């Protein structure tokens, strides 16, 4: 679906969001009581619908406050330039506030907790970050890792339909980010934008891309394998070994690597958010049974080959290693989990110590 121009789009999204949030607050008493009653009548003792209502209301409230804050920042910084260093710093602080606030909402409503292996690898120095994309809830994970934990500036390659989110739409356009469709072709203007996004990074910045382009399903995996086999038939056998994630689309990653020829490559994988790709899955998956296990791998640029085809092979092999880790972690969880085990409630700390038994 084509996204309308910014002015026309925001005439719809900003009033719509503010009105929906206000209505949500006003109807919360009867809706919350109804959700609670539905949970109890159907013996959903973990109060799934009750939690989901407050998750939706909390996220909408954060989005509405963030949208209002963008107006305040425009009034304050427009005279000196909305992309001036002072404005960029202020919008970065707003972005990090948004991430912290959304994580806090999810911690209190659906028991989101993180355990992170490799925090020390977030380090200094610019990097191209390749992150797993399993659900609607993991898009902000790199911003949490690098922006909140690592105190870094985070640049994103974002799907163009995310511009329907008014706070994200406005802040992302005022900071160095690029909106793209899922399948930029070689030589397209979008890839040129990605090249510039990486080229202009400083040592405190990272560029984040989700190489899969969308969530995993077996059908999408088969299509991704066929697409890769058309251009790289020598990689088809490797691509068919993927079980939990999609073979990566290399074009966007290559554009970022070309733009930052000395940047390290960081891979971010996670297990625990697989059941959040649709509303039906979300309703069955809350509250979370386990912490979300996050693992970070960092590869120095000197480890990468220099030829384009060899880089693509290297990316696919690293992505397959991530798939192997996910498979081992899921097997470990299945072996260790009591089917009746459910959390008593949200953790007070969104970052749990990394499990020493994790691979």
C-alpha positions as a printed NumPy array, in Angstrom:
array([[  0.   ,   0.   ,   0.   ],
       [  1.328,   3.43 ,  -0.973],
       [  1.884,   5.754,   1.978],
       [  0.408,   9.257,   1.409],
       [  2.629,  12.372,   1.606],
       [  3.538,  13.518,   5.157],
       [  1.09 ,  16.436,   5.464],
       [ -1.91 ,  14.44 ,   4.3  ],
       [ -0.857,  11.383,   6.296],
       [ -0.421,  13.284,   9.559],
       [ -3.773,  15.022,   9.167],
       [ -5.196,  11.52 ,   9.591],
       [ -2.811,   9.86 ,  12.019],
       [ -2.224,  12.573,  14.626],
       [ -5.887,  13.499,  15.361],
       [ -6.839,   9.815,  15.033],
       [ -4.262,   8.723,  17.594],
       [ -5.108,  11.471,  20.09 ],
       [ -8.845,  10.819,  19.771],
       [ -8.435,   7.046,  20.088],
       [ -6.243,   7.451,  23.185],
       [ -8.734,   9.805,  24.82 ],
       [-11.658,   7.479,  24.06 ],
       [ -9.63 ,   4.538,  25.352],
       [ -9.03 ,   6.291,  28.663],
       [-12.711,   7.195,  29.016],
       [-13.994,   3.677,  28.315],
       [-11.333,   1.889,  30.362],
       [-13.521,   1.173,  33.451],
       [-16.241,  -0.8  ,  31.607],
       [-13.85 ,  -2.37 ,  29.074],
       [-11.359,  -3.439,  31.748],
       [-14.155,  -4.947,  33.852],
       [-15.525,  -6.732,  30.799],
       [-12.077,  -8.105,  29.9  ],
       [-11.538,  -9.241,  33.483],
       [-14.929, -10.959,  33.551],
       [-14.226, -12.67 ,  30.204],
       [-10.889, -13.947,  31.498],
       [-12.417, -15.315,  34.682],
       [-15.418, -16.913,  32.963],
       [-13.143, -18.659,  30.432],
       [-10.643, -19.558,  33.19 ],
       [ -7.803, -17.557,  31.724],
       [ -6.246, -17.117,  35.142],
       [ -3.351, -15.095,  33.737],
       [ -5.895, -12.421,  32.694],
       [ -4.856, -12.256,  29.049],
       [ -7.551,  -9.896,  27.749],
       [ -7.245,  -7.671,  30.812],
       [ -3.488,  -7.403,  30.221],
       [ -3.892,  -6.841,  26.491],
       [ -6.27 ,  -3.931,  27.033],
       [ -3.787,  -2.124,  29.26 ],
       [ -0.936,  -2.997,  26.894],
       [ -2.8  ,  -1.352,  24.005],
       [ -3.838,   1.632,  26.12 ],
       [ -0.33 ,   2.097,  27.528],
       [  1.384,   1.945,  24.137],
       [ -1.193,   4.341,  22.672],
       [ -0.598,   6.724,  25.584],
       [  3.166,   6.656,  25.047],
       [  2.672,   7.231,  21.316],
       [  0.304,  10.15 ,  21.98 ],
       [  2.691,  11.813,  24.437],
       [  5.559,  11.302,  22.003],
       [  3.528,  12.872,  19.199],
       [  2.717,  15.915,  21.346],
       [  6.399,  16.191,  22.289],
       [  7.393,  16.363,  18.615],
       [  5.218,  19.487,  18.313],
       [  6.939,  21.061,  21.307],
       [ 10.357,  20.266,  19.831],
       [  9.346,  21.755,  16.488],
       [  8.329,  25.027,  18.153],
       [ 11.56 ,  25.093,  20.124],
       [ 14.041,  24.113,  17.413],
       [ 12.49 ,  25.153,  14.09 ],
       [ 14.024,  28.688,  14.218],
       [ 17.523,  27.214,  14.476],
       [ 16.861,  24.32 ,  12.101],
       [ 14.96 ,  21.135,  12.88 ],
       [ 18.074,  19.12 ,  11.957],
       [ 20.523,  21.275,  13.908],
       [ 22.803,  19.455,  16.414],
       [ 20.681,  20.697,  19.343],
       [ 17.477,  19.487,  17.694],
       [ 18.977,  16.103,  16.795],
       [ 20.142,  15.653,  20.404],
       [ 16.682,  16.542,  21.73 ],
       [ 14.955,  14.143,  19.341],
       [ 17.407,  11.396,  20.281],
       [ 16.46 ,  11.894,  23.946],
       [ 12.789,  11.709,  22.974],
       [ 13.431,   8.501,  21.04 ],
       [ 15.135,   6.904,  24.062],
       [ 12.322,   8.058,  26.359],
       [  9.83 ,   6.38 ,  24.001],
       [ 11.786,   3.114,  24.032],
       [ 12.088,   3.086,  27.836],
       [  8.404,   3.912,  28.25 ],
       [  7.188,   1.201,  25.873],
       [  9.435,  -1.391,  27.545],
       [  8.065,  -0.317,  30.93 ],
       [  4.477,  -0.721,  29.689],
       [  5.232,  -4.202,  28.348],
       [  7.054,  -5.159,  31.537],
       [  4.041,  -4.274,  33.676],
       [  1.345,  -5.679,  31.389],
       [  2.741,  -8.796,  29.683],
       [  5.747,  -9.6  ,  31.912],
       [  8.412,  -8.693,  29.345],
       [ 11.896,  -9.356,  30.667],
       [ 15.216,  -9.471,  28.836],
       [ 18.297, -11.522,  29.548],
       [ 21.226, -10.401,  27.427],
       [ 24.41 , -12.249,  26.493],
       [ 27.091,  -9.996,  25.022],
       [ 26.342,  -6.567,  26.505],
       [ 30.09 ,  -5.907,  26.431],
       [ 30.02 ,  -6.295,  22.633],
       [ 27.783,  -3.238,  22.236],
       [ 31.079,  -1.283,  22.687],
       [ 32.264,   1.841,  20.996],
       [ 32.919,   2.209,  17.302],
       [ 30.344,   2.364,  14.554],
       [ 28.722,  -0.829,  13.329],
       [ 26.152,  -2.292,  10.961],
       [ 23.636,  -4.247,  13.049],
       [ 21.785,  -7.214,  11.537],
       [ 18.815,  -8.079,  13.778],
       [ 16.34 , -10.928,  13.805],
       [ 12.736,  -9.903,  13.081],
       [ 10.255, -12.398,  14.553],
       [  7.309, -10.271,  15.661],
       [  5.818,  -6.82 ,  16.189],
       [  7.56 ,  -6.551,  19.573],
       [ 11.201,  -6.936,  18.531],
       [ 11.567,  -3.884,  16.266],
       [ 12.597,  -1.672,  19.188],
       [ 15.011,  -4.23 ,  20.674],
       [ 18.116,  -2.841,  18.89 ],
       [ 17.205,   0.669,  20.088],
       [ 16.917,  -0.689,  23.63 ],
       [ 20.234,  -2.532,  23.387],
       [ 22.331,   0.124,  21.701],
       [ 20.5  ,   3.298,  22.708],
       [ 19.547,   2.57 ,  26.317],
       [ 22.143,   0.005,  27.414],
       [ 24.949,   1.057,  25.089],
       [ 24.324,   4.836,  25.076],
       [ 24.699,   4.934,  21.285],
       [ 22.916,   6.804,  18.497],
       [ 20.781,   4.329,  16.557],
       [ 19.93 ,   4.699,  12.853],
       [ 17.235,   2.458,  11.463],
       [ 16.253,   1.028,   8.116],
       [ 12.455,   0.972,   8.552],
       [  9.525,  -0.425,   6.61 ],
       [  7.689,   2.381,   4.881],
       [  4.301,   1.425,   6.36 ],
       [  5.612,   2.311,   9.835],
       [  5.044,   5.918,   8.792],
       [  1.427,   5.383,   9.873],
       [  2.712,   5.624,  13.469],
       [  2.728,   9.424,  14.003],
       [  5.438,   9.71 ,  16.676],
       [  7.738,   7.281,  14.873],
       [  6.972,   8.947,  11.552],
       [  7.924,  12.417,  12.797],
       [ 10.925,  11.58 ,  14.968],
       [ 12.403,   9.169,  12.434],
       [ 12.233,  11.826,   9.717],
       [ 14.049,  14.346,  11.912],
       [ 16.822,  11.886,  12.777],
       [ 19.057,   9.918,  10.387],
       [ 16.818,   6.999,   9.365],
       [ 15.552,   5.62 ,   6.048],
       [ 12.115,   4.201,   5.202],
       [ 12.154,   1.519,   2.492],
       [  9.956,  -1.14 ,   0.984],
       [ 10.906,  -4.738,   1.714],
       [ 12.548,  -5.46 ,  -1.645],
       [ 14.823,  -2.672,  -2.873],
       [ 16.32 ,  -3.682,  -6.223],
       [ 19.945,  -3.244,  -7.198],
       [ 20.683,   0.316,  -8.27 ],
       [ 17.49 ,   1.736,  -6.742],
       [ 17.359,   5.127,  -5.067],
       [ 16.537,   3.413,  -1.777],
       [ 19.888,   1.635,  -1.761],
       [ 21.612,   4.954,  -2.392],
       [ 19.841,   6.323,   0.71 ],
       [ 21.112,   3.354,   2.751],
       [ 24.642,   3.949,   1.488],
       [ 24.491,   7.574,   2.676],
       [ 22.92 ,   6.548,   6.002],
       [ 25.931,   4.348,   6.792],
       [ 28.491,   6.676,   5.246],
       [ 27.594,   9.507,   7.615],
       [ 27.855,   7.467,  10.826],
       [ 30.225,   8.609,  13.553],
       [ 31.863,   6.385,  16.176],
       [ 28.863,   6.728,  18.508],
       [ 26.347,   5.467,  15.922],
       [ 25.089,   2.148,  14.59 ],
       [ 22.891,   1.34 ,  11.577],
       [ 20.196,  -1.283,  12.165],
       [ 18.629,  -3.408,   9.447],
       [ 16.386,  -6.474,   9.606],
       [ 17.764,  -8.628,   6.749],
       [ 14.774, -11.002,   6.667],
       [ 12.447,  -8.156,   5.703],
       [  9.433,  -9.737,   7.413],
       [  8.382, -12.431,   9.895],
       [  9.138, -16.114,   9.354],
       [  6.577, -18.564,   8.005],
       [  7.35 , -21.8  ,   6.125],
       [  5.799, -20.34 ,   2.961],
       [  7.899, -17.181,   3.181],
       [ 10.99 , -19.303,   3.786],
       [ 10.346, -21.273,   0.596],
       [  9.907, -18.032,  -1.354],
       [ 13.085, -16.593,   0.143],
       [ 15.047, -19.734,  -0.725],
       [ 13.775, -19.581,  -4.325],
       [ 14.626, -15.866,  -4.579],
       [ 18.183, -16.436,  -3.324],
       [ 18.627, -19.485,  -5.562],
       [ 17.782, -17.426,  -8.665],
       [ 20.787, -15.156,  -8.123],
       [ 23.062, -17.473,  -6.118],
       [ 22.272, -21.117,  -6.938],
       [ 25.409, -22.152,  -5.043],
       [ 23.712, -20.995,  -1.8  ],
       [ 20.435, -22.87 ,  -2.282],
       [ 21.519, -25.883,  -0.225],
       [ 22.558, -23.62 ,   2.657],
       [ 19.328, -21.628,   2.44 ],
       [ 17.206, -24.771,   2.688],
       [ 18.706, -25.516,   6.105],
       [ 16.918, -22.568,   7.761],
       [ 14.288, -23.71 ,  10.271],
       [ 13.333, -20.658,  12.342],
       [ 14.333, -17.541,  10.4  ],
       [ 14.299, -16.478,   6.77 ],
       [ 17.388, -16.44 ,   4.552],
       [ 18.641, -12.841,   4.541],
       [ 17.967, -10.407,   1.712],
       [ 21.498,  -9.121,   1.013],
       [ 20.898,  -5.898,  -0.956],
       [ 20.229,  -3.547,   1.961],
       [ 23.017,  -4.996,   4.104],
       [ 25.495,  -4.675,   1.239],
       [ 24.531,  -1.026,   0.736],
       [ 25.194,  -0.286,   4.409],
       [ 28.509,  -2.145,   4.343],
       [ 29.568,  -0.291,   1.189],
       [ 28.724,   3.022,   2.855],
       [ 30.743,   2.215,   5.988],
       [ 33.692,   0.149,   4.747],
       [ 35.394,   0.06 ,   8.154],
       [ 32.303,  -0.636,  10.31 ],
       [ 32.061,  -3.831,  12.342],
       [ 29.098,  -6.172,  11.852],
       [ 26.942,  -6.959,  14.889],
       [ 24.319,  -9.7  ,  14.807],
       [ 21.428,  -9.602,  17.284],
       [ 19.402, -12.75 ,  17.853],
       [ 16.679, -13.497,  20.355],
       [ 14.321, -16.221,  21.493],
       [ 11.014, -15.634,  23.274],
       [  9.043, -13.341,  20.961],
       [  8.055, -15.915,  18.353],
       [  4.362, -15.868,  19.309],
       [  3.67 , -12.212,  18.609],
       [  3.294, -11.982,  14.845],
       [ -0.511, -11.556,  14.886],
       [ -3.278, -10.545,  17.296],
       [ -4.387, -14.169,  17.623],
       [ -0.853, -15.273,  18.528],
       [ -0.426, -12.373,  20.94 ],
       [ -3.672, -13.265,  22.738],
       [ -2.367, -16.816,  23.264],
       [  1.142, -15.779,  24.337],
       [  0.635, -13.301,  27.174],
       [  1.93 , -13.035,  29.751],
       [  5.367, -14.213,  28.637],
       [  6.394, -17.535,  30.161],
       [ 10.12 , -16.798,  30.039],
       [ 12.51 , -13.88 ,  29.713],
       [ 13.404, -12.96 ,  26.149],
       [ 16.901, -14.331,  25.684],
       [ 19.002, -11.957,  23.573],
       [ 22.427, -12.785,  22.22 ],
       [ 24.897, -10.439,  20.536],
       [ 27.734, -11.433,  18.196],
       [ 30.279,  -8.864,  17.   ],
       [ 32.533,  -9.422,  13.982],
       [ 35.441,  -7.119,  13.268],
       [ 35.416,  -5.787,   9.743],
       [ 38.728,  -7.49 ,   9.074],
       [ 36.925, -10.844,   9.404],
       [ 34.747, -10.132,   6.368],
       [ 35.798, -11.016,   2.835],
       [ 36.182,  -8.209,   0.336],
       [ 34.432,  -9.568,  -2.778],
       [ 30.677,  -8.973,  -3.047],
       [ 29.677, -12.602,  -3.67 ],
       [ 31.913, -13.754,  -0.82 ],
       [ 30.305, -11.197,   1.527],
       [ 26.845, -12.545,   0.66 ],
       [ 28.038, -16.084,   1.408],
       [ 29.521, -14.867,   4.705],
       [ 26.219, -13.19 ,   5.695],
       [ 24.183, -16.316,   4.881],
       [ 26.56 , -18.514,   6.909],
       [ 26.412, -16.16 ,   9.928],
       [ 22.612, -16.087,   9.634],
       [ 22.567, -19.887,   9.562],
       [ 24.644, -19.904,  12.764],
       [ 21.96 , -17.696,  14.298],
       [ 19.305, -20.194,  13.166],
       [ 21.289, -23.015,  14.828],
       [ 21.487, -21.03 ,  18.073],
       [ 17.729, -20.388,  18.02 ],
       [ 17.072, -24.093,  17.454],
       [ 19.313, -25.08 ,  20.382],
       [ 17.788, -22.458,  22.674],
       [ 14.226, -23.503,  21.817],
       [ 15.129, -27.147,  22.463],
       [ 16.664, -26.206,  25.822],
       [ 13.494, -24.32 ,  26.778],
       [ 11.25 , -27.208,  25.789],
       [ 13.311, -29.589,  27.883],
       [ 13.359, -27.299,  30.923],
       [  9.778, -25.989,  30.914],
       [  6.979, -27.397,  33.017],
       [  3.875, -27.174,  30.765],
       [  1.882, -25.678,  33.637],
       [  4.533, -23.174,  34.611],
       [  3.432, -19.567,  34.214],
       [  4.896, -16.383,  35.7  ],
       [  3.122, -14.959,  38.733],
       [  3.38 , -11.477,  37.329],
       [  5.641,  -8.934,  35.679],
       [  9.246,  -8.712,  36.736],
       [ 10.338,  -5.485,  38.335],
       [ 13.491,  -5.47 ,  36.213],
       [ 13.361,  -5.701,  32.391],
       [ 16.96 ,  -6.948,  32.268],
       [ 17.507, -10.281,  33.96 ],
       [ 21.011, -11.771,  34.39 ],
       [ 22.024, -13.877,  31.432],
       [ 21.418, -17.588,  31.933],
       [ 24.781, -19.314,  32.413],
       [ 23.451, -22.422,  30.649],
       [ 22.592, -20.519,  27.488],
       [ 24.725, -21.359,  24.451]])
